[in-house]
């Protein structure tokens, strides 16, 4: 179970986005990062229906057959096939696409930020240097303390992990009460996955427009605002369910089922905006950094930010439950803590937006200086060849036959 939970944080977040950052510039990322998730979320729609299909198969098995064992064969076969496809595609990308002469020529003609980082990395490797990418908890904490940019980035990750954990645990306690049968619970979660995939697909399409029209800062604000508002609505319904029971009964349902549905909508909206906007924003924030900052910053956030975000929300709930006696008694305090975390998240996103723009402007100035330097070198070489400038080395100038133009630089 622990390894399965690590799939999202290690394989998707660290390995995939790390590879994407290596080969993508900020300009390309604004256009393509929201689209990277489209395929994943189309798959999420179908995987949810696949889980629902497996649940229906299990429901119709004859007596005496181990239904869960039967389901696991179907589910793990799908996981194994998916893993093999991922490995094959990654090998194809690294062995074929990134070694394609046309791709290399295009990169040399217009060096992207990723290619520039690769060039610097190769130069450092030739000189025996290179950035340290593996850091322990102590080193990561020191690096976070020394960099406001990475500190704000870590705050985004920690705040999301804590917020979604605080809401999700309370929602799943209501969900288990509403669906005590494991088969019904599994079927509901299959539909929930499909709904998450569908909503995220729509958010991905809107994400391109948000990035291109409003920029990184506005896109980074969407997830905390959505999670904060929907989370507080869910906690409000949980706390004041008895007061609104007559209204809910008139709608033909119960306060418990209404809390489940509102919590499901909250999770769908939060995770959809997270996959479509938060993840691309987070990964784009690494791109303007230089090689050392990017690698050390990502290592620091992965070592401290991700675990603290995931376990911090659970720790808060455990302390409250131990102190107050139950999750229900802790709900008002959890709602207040959620509001505080969301507020800090928004402040960190606003600060990081300003720093991100400054990094982009600095990189643009550096690229202009590099281009100007290359232009001066090209002009110097051209002058040397056509005889209008000083000869830089013996044999650099060759008189051309009459009527035949000199070779261009």
CSV table of C-alpha atoms in Angstrom, one decimal:
chain,number,residue,atom,x,y,z
A,1,UNK,CA,0.0,0.0,0.0
A,2,UNK,CA,2.9,2.4,0.9
A,3,UNK,CA,4.7,1.6,-2.4
A,4,UNK,CA,1.4,2.1,-4.3
A,5,UNK,CA,1.0,5.6,-2.7
A,6,UNK,CA,4.6,6.4,-3.7
A,7,UNK,CA,3.7,5.9,-7.4
A,8,UNK,CA,2.2,9.3,-7.7
A,9,UNK,CA,4.9,11.3,-5.8
A,10,UNK,CA,8.0,9.4,-7.0
A,11,UNK,CA,7.1,8.2,-10.5
A,12,UNK,CA,4.7,10.9,-11.7
A,13,UNK,CA,5.9,13.9,-9.8
A,14,UNK,CA,9.7,13.3,-9.6
A,15,UNK,CA,10.6,11.1,-12.5
A,16,UNK,CA,8.2,12.3,-15.2
A,17,UNK,CA,8.3,16.0,-14.4
A,18,UNK,CA,12.0,15.9,-13.9
A,19,UNK,CA,12.4,14.5,-17.4
A,20,UNK,CA,9.9,17.1,-18.8
A,21,UNK,CA,11.9,19.9,-17.2
A,22,UNK,CA,15.1,18.7,-18.8
A,23,UNK,CA,13.7,19.0,-22.4
A,24,UNK,CA,11.2,21.9,-22.1
A,25,UNK,CA,11.7,25.7,-22.0
A,26,UNK,CA,9.3,28.0,-20.0
A,27,UNK,CA,7.7,29.2,-23.3
A,28,UNK,CA,7.0,25.7,-24.4
A,29,UNK,CA,5.9,24.7,-20.9
A,30,UNK,CA,3.2,27.3,-20.8
A,31,UNK,CA,1.7,25.8,-24.0
A,32,UNK,CA,2.3,22.1,-23.5
A,33,UNK,CA,2.4,21.3,-19.7
A,34,UNK,CA,-1.4,21.5,-19.4
A,35,UNK,CA,-1.6,19.1,-22.4
A,36,UNK,CA,0.8,16.6,-20.8
A,37,UNK,CA,-1.9,15.7,-18.4
A,38,UNK,CA,-4.6,15.2,-20.9
A,39,UNK,CA,-3.5,11.7,-21.8
A,40,UNK,CA,-3.2,10.8,-18.1
A,41,UNK,CA,-6.6,12.0,-17.3
A,42,UNK,CA,-8.3,10.4,-20.3
A,43,UNK,CA,-6.7,7.2,-18.8
A,44,UNK,CA,-8.2,8.1,-15.4
A,45,UNK,CA,-11.6,8.2,-16.9
A,46,UNK,CA,-11.2,4.8,-18.4
A,47,UNK,CA,-9.4,3.4,-15.3
A,48,UNK,CA,-12.4,4.4,-13.2
A,49,UNK,CA,-14.8,2.6,-15.4
A,50,UNK,CA,-12.4,-0.4,-15.5
A,51,UNK,CA,-12.5,-0.5,-11.7
A,52,UNK,CA,-16.3,-0.3,-11.9
A,53,UNK,CA,-16.3,-3.2,-14.4
A,54,UNK,CA,-14.2,-5.3,-12.1
A,55,UNK,CA,-16.5,-4.6,-9.2
A,56,UNK,CA,-19.5,-5.7,-11.4
A,57,UNK,CA,-17.6,-8.9,-12.3
A,58,UNK,CA,-16.9,-9.6,-8.6
A,59,UNK,CA,-20.5,-9.0,-7.7
A,60,UNK,CA,-21.7,-11.6,-10.2
A,61,UNK,CA,-19.3,-14.4,-9.2
A,62,UNK,CA,-20.8,-17.6,-7.9
A,63,UNK,CA,-20.7,-18.4,-4.2
A,64,UNK,CA,-17.5,-19.9,-2.9
A,65,UNK,CA,-15.2,-18.0,-5.3
A,66,UNK,CA,-12.7,-15.6,-3.8
A,67,UNK,CA,-13.9,-12.3,-5.4
A,68,UNK,CA,-11.0,-10.2,-4.2
A,69,UNK,CA,-8.4,-12.6,-5.6
A,70,UNK,CA,-10.3,-12.6,-8.9
A,71,UNK,CA,-10.4,-8.8,-9.0
A,72,UNK,CA,-6.7,-8.5,-8.2
A,73,UNK,CA,-5.8,-10.5,-11.2
A,74,UNK,CA,-7.6,-8.1,-13.5
A,75,UNK,CA,-6.3,-5.0,-11.7
A,76,UNK,CA,-2.6,-6.0,-11.4
A,77,UNK,CA,-2.6,-7.2,-15.0
A,78,UNK,CA,-3.6,-3.6,-16.0
A,79,UNK,CA,-0.9,-2.2,-13.8
A,80,UNK,CA,1.8,-4.4,-15.2
A,81,UNK,CA,0.8,-3.6,-18.8
A,82,UNK,CA,0.8,0.1,-18.0
A,83,UNK,CA,4.2,0.0,-16.4
A,84,UNK,CA,5.7,-1.9,-19.4
A,85,UNK,CA,4.3,0.7,-21.8
A,86,UNK,CA,5.8,3.6,-19.7
A,87,UNK,CA,9.2,1.9,-19.7
A,88,UNK,CA,9.1,1.3,-23.5
A,89,UNK,CA,8.1,4.9,-24.2
A,90,UNK,CA,10.8,6.4,-22.0
A,91,UNK,CA,13.4,4.2,-23.7
A,92,UNK,CA,12.2,5.3,-27.1
A,93,UNK,CA,12.3,9.0,-26.1
A,94,UNK,CA,15.9,8.7,-24.7
A,95,UNK,CA,17.4,6.4,-27.3
A,96,UNK,CA,15.6,7.6,-30.5
A,97,UNK,CA,13.9,11.0,-30.2
A,98,UNK,CA,16.6,12.8,-28.2
A,99,UNK,CA,19.3,11.4,-30.5
A,100,UNK,CA,17.5,12.4,-33.7
A,101,UNK,CA,19.8,14.6,-35.8
A,102,UNK,CA,16.8,16.8,-36.8
A,103,UNK,CA,15.9,17.4,-33.1
A,104,UNK,CA,19.5,18.2,-32.3
A,105,UNK,CA,19.8,20.6,-35.3
A,106,UNK,CA,16.6,22.4,-34.3
A,107,UNK,CA,17.9,22.8,-30.7
A,108,UNK,CA,21.2,24.2,-31.9
A,109,UNK,CA,19.5,26.6,-34.2
A,110,UNK,CA,17.4,28.0,-31.3
A,111,UNK,CA,18.8,27.0,-27.9
A,112,UNK,CA,16.0,26.6,-25.4
A,113,UNK,CA,16.5,27.0,-21.6
A,114,UNK,CA,16.6,23.3,-21.3
A,115,UNK,CA,19.4,22.9,-23.9
A,116,UNK,CA,21.3,25.7,-22.2
A,117,UNK,CA,21.2,23.9,-18.9
A,118,UNK,CA,22.3,20.7,-20.6
A,119,UNK,CA,25.2,22.5,-22.2
A,120,UNK,CA,26.3,23.9,-18.8
A,121,UNK,CA,25.9,20.5,-17.2
A,122,UNK,CA,28.1,18.9,-19.8
A,123,UNK,CA,30.7,21.6,-19.4
A,124,UNK,CA,30.7,21.1,-15.7
A,125,UNK,CA,31.0,17.4,-16.1
A,126,UNK,CA,34.0,17.8,-18.4
A,127,UNK,CA,35.7,20.0,-15.8
A,128,UNK,CA,35.0,17.4,-13.1
A,129,UNK,CA,32.3,19.5,-11.4
A,130,UNK,CA,28.6,19.3,-11.4
A,131,UNK,CA,25.7,20.1,-9.0
A,132,UNK,CA,25.1,17.9,-6.0
A,133,UNK,CA,21.7,16.4,-6.4
A,134,UNK,CA,21.4,14.2,-3.4
A,135,UNK,CA,20.8,16.0,-0.1
A,136,UNK,CA,19.8,14.7,3.3
A,137,UNK,CA,17.1,16.2,5.5
A,138,UNK,CA,19.6,18.6,7.3
A,139,UNK,CA,21.1,19.9,4.0
A,140,UNK,CA,17.6,20.2,2.5
A,141,UNK,CA,16.5,22.3,5.5
A,142,UNK,CA,19.5,24.6,5.2
A,143,UNK,CA,18.9,25.1,1.5
A,144,UNK,CA,15.2,25.9,2.1
A,145,UNK,CA,16.2,28.4,4.7
A,146,UNK,CA,18.7,30.1,2.4
A,147,UNK,CA,16.4,30.5,-0.6
A,148,UNK,CA,13.2,32.5,-0.5
A,149,UNK,CA,12.2,31.2,-3.9
A,150,UNK,CA,12.6,27.5,-3.0
A,151,UNK,CA,11.0,28.2,0.4
A,152,UNK,CA,7.8,29.6,-1.3
A,153,UNK,CA,7.8,26.6,-3.7
A,154,UNK,CA,8.0,24.2,-0.7
A,155,UNK,CA,5.2,26.1,1.0
A,156,UNK,CA,2.9,25.5,-2.0
A,157,UNK,CA,3.7,21.7,-1.9
A,158,UNK,CA,3.3,21.5,1.9
A,159,UNK,CA,0.0,23.5,1.9
A,160,UNK,CA,-1.6,21.4,-0.8
A,161,UNK,CA,-0.6,18.1,1.0
A,162,UNK,CA,-1.9,19.3,4.3
A,163,UNK,CA,-5.2,20.8,2.9
A,164,UNK,CA,-6.2,17.8,0.8
A,165,UNK,CA,-5.4,15.4,3.6
A,166,UNK,CA,-7.4,17.3,6.2
A,167,UNK,CA,-10.5,17.4,3.9
A,168,UNK,CA,-10.0,13.9,2.5
A,169,UNK,CA,-9.8,12.0,5.8
A,170,UNK,CA,-13.1,13.6,7.0
A,171,UNK,CA,-14.8,12.9,3.7
A,172,UNK,CA,-13.7,9.3,3.6
A,173,UNK,CA,-15.0,8.7,7.1
A,174,UNK,CA,-18.4,9.9,5.8
A,175,UNK,CA,-18.0,7.7,2.7
A,176,UNK,CA,-17.4,4.6,4.7
A,177,UNK,CA,-20.4,5.3,6.7
A,178,UNK,CA,-22.5,5.7,3.6
A,179,UNK,CA,-21.1,2.6,1.8
A,180,UNK,CA,-20.3,0.0,4.4
A,181,UNK,CA,-20.2,-2.8,1.7
A,182,UNK,CA,-16.7,-3.0,0.2
A,183,UNK,CA,-18.1,-3.7,-3.3
A,184,UNK,CA,-20.4,-0.6,-3.2
A,185,UNK,CA,-17.5,1.4,-1.9
A,186,UNK,CA,-15.2,0.2,-4.7
A,187,UNK,CA,-17.9,1.0,-7.3
A,188,UNK,CA,-18.4,4.5,-6.0
A,189,UNK,CA,-14.6,5.1,-6.1
A,190,UNK,CA,-14.5,3.9,-9.7
A,191,UNK,CA,-17.1,6.5,-10.6
A,192,UNK,CA,-15.2,9.1,-8.5
A,193,UNK,CA,-12.1,8.4,-10.5
A,194,UNK,CA,-13.9,8.8,-13.8
A,195,UNK,CA,-15.5,12.1,-12.6
A,196,UNK,CA,-12.0,13.4,-11.6
A,197,UNK,CA,-10.6,12.5,-15.0
A,198,UNK,CA,-13.4,14.2,-16.8
A,199,UNK,CA,-13.2,17.4,-14.8
A,200,UNK,CA,-9.4,17.4,-15.1
A,201,UNK,CA,-9.7,17.0,-18.8
A,202,UNK,CA,-11.8,20.1,-19.0
A,203,UNK,CA,-9.5,22.0,-16.7
A,204,UNK,CA,-6.5,21.0,-18.8
A,205,UNK,CA,-8.2,22.6,-21.9
A,206,UNK,CA,-8.9,25.7,-19.8
A,207,UNK,CA,-5.4,25.6,-18.4
A,208,UNK,CA,-3.8,26.6,-21.7
A,209,UNK,CA,-6.0,29.6,-21.9
A,210,UNK,CA,-5.3,30.6,-18.3
A,211,UNK,CA,-1.6,30.3,-18.7
A,212,UNK,CA,-1.5,32.2,-22.0
A,213,UNK,CA,-4.1,34.9,-21.1
A,214,UNK,CA,-3.4,35.5,-17.4
A,215,UNK,CA,0.0,34.0,-16.8
A,216,UNK,CA,1.7,31.9,-14.1
A,217,UNK,CA,0.5,33.9,-11.1
A,218,UNK,CA,-3.2,33.6,-11.9
A,219,UNK,CA,-2.9,29.8,-12.7
A,220,UNK,CA,-1.1,29.3,-9.3
A,221,UNK,CA,-4.0,30.9,-7.4
A,222,UNK,CA,-6.8,28.7,-8.8
A,223,UNK,CA,-6.0,25.6,-6.8
A,224,UNK,CA,-5.8,27.2,-3.3
A,225,UNK,CA,-9.0,29.2,-3.9
A,226,UNK,CA,-10.9,26.2,-5.2
A,227,UNK,CA,-9.7,23.9,-2.4
A,228,UNK,CA,-10.3,26.5,0.3
A,229,UNK,CA,-13.9,27.4,-0.8
A,230,UNK,CA,-15.1,23.9,-1.5
A,231,UNK,CA,-13.4,22.5,1.7
A,232,UNK,CA,-15.1,25.1,3.9
A,233,UNK,CA,-18.5,24.4,2.3
A,234,UNK,CA,-17.9,20.7,3.0
A,235,UNK,CA,-17.0,21.3,6.6
A,236,UNK,CA,-20.0,23.7,7.0
A,237,UNK,CA,-22.4,21.0,5.8
A,238,UNK,CA,-20.7,18.5,8.1
A,239,UNK,CA,-21.0,20.8,11.1
A,240,UNK,CA,-24.5,22.1,10.4
A,241,UNK,CA,-26.1,19.0,8.9
A,242,UNK,CA,-28.8,18.9,11.5
A,243,UNK,CA,-29.8,22.5,10.9
A,244,UNK,CA,-30.2,22.0,7.1
A,245,UNK,CA,-31.7,18.5,7.4
A,246,UNK,CA,-35.2,19.6,6.4
A,247,UNK,CA,-33.9,21.3,3.2
A,248,UNK,CA,-31.8,18.2,2.4
A,249,UNK,CA,-34.8,15.9,3.0
A,250,UNK,CA,-36.8,18.0,0.6
A,251,UNK,CA,-34.2,17.2,-2.1
A,252,UNK,CA,-34.8,13.5,-1.6
A,253,UNK,CA,-31.6,12.5,0.2
A,254,UNK,CA,-30.0,12.4,3.7
A,255,UNK,CA,-27.5,14.7,5.3
A,256,UNK,CA,-24.9,11.9,5.3
A,257,UNK,CA,-25.3,11.3,1.5
A,258,UNK,CA,-25.3,15.0,0.8
A,259,UNK,CA,-22.0,15.3,2.8
A,260,UNK,CA,-20.6,12.4,0.7
A,261,UNK,CA,-21.6,14.1,-2.6
A,262,UNK,CA,-20.4,17.5,-1.6
A,263,UNK,CA,-17.1,16.0,-0.4
A,264,UNK,CA,-16.8,14.1,-3.7
A,265,UNK,CA,-17.4,17.3,-5.6
A,266,UNK,CA,-14.8,19.1,-3.5
A,267,UNK,CA,-12.2,16.3,-4.1
A,268,UNK,CA,-12.9,16.3,-7.9
A,269,UNK,CA,-12.6,20.1,-8.1
A,270,UNK,CA,-9.5,20.2,-6.0
A,271,UNK,CA,-7.7,17.3,-7.7
A,272,UNK,CA,-8.7,18.5,-11.1
A,273,UNK,CA,-7.3,21.9,-10.6
A,274,UNK,CA,-4.2,20.4,-9.0
A,275,UNK,CA,-3.5,18.1,-11.9
A,276,UNK,CA,-4.3,20.8,-14.5
A,277,UNK,CA,-2.8,23.9,-13.0
A,278,UNK,CA,-0.9,23.3,-9.7
A,279,UNK,CA,1.4,20.6,-11.0
A,280,UNK,CA,2.4,22.5,-14.2
A,281,UNK,CA,2.9,25.7,-12.2
A,282,UNK,CA,5.1,23.9,-9.7
A,283,UNK,CA,7.2,22.3,-12.3
A,284,UNK,CA,7.4,25.4,-14.5
A,285,UNK,CA,8.8,27.3,-11.4
A,286,UNK,CA,12.0,25.1,-11.6
A,287,UNK,CA,12.7,25.9,-15.2
A,288,UNK,CA,14.1,29.5,-14.9
A,289,UNK,CA,16.6,28.3,-12.2
A,290,UNK,CA,20.1,27.4,-13.1
A,291,UNK,CA,21.3,23.8,-13.0
A,292,UNK,CA,22.4,23.8,-9.3
A,293,UNK,CA,19.4,25.7,-8.0
A,294,UNK,CA,17.0,23.5,-10.0
A,295,UNK,CA,18.5,20.2,-8.9
A,296,UNK,CA,19.1,21.2,-5.3
A,297,UNK,CA,15.7,22.9,-5.0
A,298,UNK,CA,13.8,20.0,-6.3
A,299,UNK,CA,15.8,17.6,-4.0
A,300,UNK,CA,15.0,19.9,-1.0
A,301,UNK,CA,11.3,20.1,-1.8
A,302,UNK,CA,11.1,16.3,-2.4
A,303,UNK,CA,12.9,15.5,0.8
A,304,UNK,CA,11.0,18.0,3.1
A,305,UNK,CA,8.0,19.4,1.2
A,306,UNK,CA,6.2,16.3,0.0
A,307,UNK,CA,6.6,14.2,3.2
A,308,UNK,CA,5.7,17.1,5.4
A,309,UNK,CA,2.7,18.0,3.4
A,310,UNK,CA,1.4,14.4,3.4
A,311,UNK,CA,2.2,13.6,7.0
A,312,UNK,CA,1.6,17.0,8.4
A,313,UNK,CA,-2.2,16.9,7.9
A,314,UNK,CA,-2.4,13.5,9.4
A,315,UNK,CA,-0.3,14.5,12.4
A,316,UNK,CA,-2.6,17.5,13.0
A,317,UNK,CA,-5.7,15.3,12.9
A,318,UNK,CA,-4.1,12.7,15.2
A,319,UNK,CA,-3.3,15.4,17.8
A,320,UNK,CA,-6.8,16.7,17.7
A,321,UNK,CA,-8.5,13.3,17.9
A,322,UNK,CA,-6.2,12.3,20.8
A,323,UNK,CA,-7.1,15.6,22.6
A,324,UNK,CA,-10.8,15.8,21.8
A,325,UNK,CA,-11.7,12.2,21.6
A,326,UNK,CA,-13.1,11.8,18.1
A,327,UNK,CA,-12.9,13.1,14.5
A,328,UNK,CA,-16.3,14.6,14.7
A,329,UNK,CA,-15.3,16.8,17.7
A,330,UNK,CA,-12.2,17.8,15.8
A,331,UNK,CA,-14.1,19.0,12.7
A,332,UNK,CA,-14.5,22.7,13.8
A,333,UNK,CA,-10.8,23.0,14.5
A,334,UNK,CA,-9.9,21.3,11.2
A,335,UNK,CA,-12.1,23.8,9.3
A,336,UNK,CA,-10.2,26.7,11.0
A,337,UNK,CA,-6.8,25.1,10.3
A,338,UNK,CA,-7.8,24.6,6.6
A,339,UNK,CA,-8.7,28.3,6.3
A,340,UNK,CA,-5.3,29.3,7.8
A,341,UNK,CA,-3.3,26.9,5.6
A,342,UNK,CA,-5.1,28.1,2.5
A,343,UNK,CA,-4.4,31.8,3.4
A,344,UNK,CA,-0.7,31.0,3.8
A,345,UNK,CA,-0.7,29.1,0.5
A,346,UNK,CA,-2.1,32.1,-1.3
A,347,UNK,CA,0.5,34.5,0.2
A,348,UNK,CA,3.3,32.1,-0.9
A,349,UNK,CA,1.9,31.8,-4.4
A,350,UNK,CA,1.7,35.6,-4.8
A,351,UNK,CA,5.3,36.0,-3.6
A,352,UNK,CA,6.5,33.2,-5.8
A,353,UNK,CA,4.7,34.8,-8.8
A,354,UNK,CA,6.8,38.0,-8.4
A,355,UNK,CA,10.0,36.0,-8.0
A,356,UNK,CA,9.2,33.8,-11.0
A,357,UNK,CA,8.7,36.9,-13.3
A,358,UNK,CA,12.0,38.3,-12.0
A,359,UNK,CA,13.8,35.1,-12.8
A,360,UNK,CA,12.3,35.0,-16.3
A,361,UNK,CA,13.4,38.6,-16.9
A,362,UNK,CA,16.9,37.9,-15.8
A,363,UNK,CA,17.1,34.8,-18.0
A,364,UNK,CA,15.8,36.9,-21.0
A,365,UNK,CA,18.5,39.5,-20.4
A,366,UNK,CA,21.1,36.8,-20.2
A,367,UNK,CA,19.9,35.2,-23.4
A,368,UNK,CA,20.0,38.6,-25.2
A,369,UNK,CA,23.6,39.1,-24.0
A,370,UNK,CA,24.5,35.7,-25.2
A,371,UNK,CA,22.9,36.3,-28.6
A,372,UNK,CA,24.7,39.7,-28.9
A,373,UNK,CA,28.0,38.0,-28.0
A,374,UNK,CA,27.4,35.4,-30.7
A,375,UNK,CA,26.5,38.1,-33.2
A,376,UNK,CA,29.7,40.0,-32.5
A,377,UNK,CA,31.8,36.8,-32.9
A,378,UNK,CA,30.0,36.1,-36.2
A,379,UNK,CA,30.6,39.6,-37.5
A,380,UNK,CA,34.3,39.4,-36.5
A,381,UNK,CA,34.7,36.1,-38.3
A,382,UNK,CA,32.9,37.5,-41.4
A,383,UNK,CA,35.1,40.6,-41.5
A,384,UNK,CA,38.2,38.4,-41.3
A,385,UNK,CA,37.1,36.3,-44.2
A,386,UNK,CA,36.1,39.1,-46.6
A,387,UNK,CA,39.2,41.2,-45.8
A,388,UNK,CA,37.4,44.2,-44.2
A,389,UNK,CA,38.7,43.4,-40.7
A,390,UNK,CA,41.9,42.1,-39.1
A,391,UNK,CA,43.1,38.7,-39.9
A,392,UNK,CA,42.7,36.7,-36.7
A,393,UNK,CA,44.9,33.8,-37.7
A,394,UNK,CA,47.2,32.7,-40.5
A,395,UNK,CA,45.1,31.4,-43.4
A,396,UNK,CA,41.9,32.9,-42.1
A,397,UNK,CA,41.7,35.2,-45.2
A,398,UNK,CA,41.7,33.7,-48.7
A,399,UNK,CA,41.4,36.1,-51.8
A,400,UNK,CA,38.4,35.1,-53.9
A,401,UNK,CA,38.6,34.8,-57.7
A,402,UNK,CA,37.3,37.8,-59.7
A,403,UNK,CA,33.6,37.9,-59.9
A,404,UNK,CA,33.0,35.3,-57.2
A,405,UNK,CA,31.6,36.5,-53.8
A,406,UNK,CA,33.3,35.7,-50.6
A,407,UNK,CA,31.9,32.9,-48.4
A,408,UNK,CA,29.4,34.1,-45.8
A,409,UNK,CA,30.1,33.6,-42.2
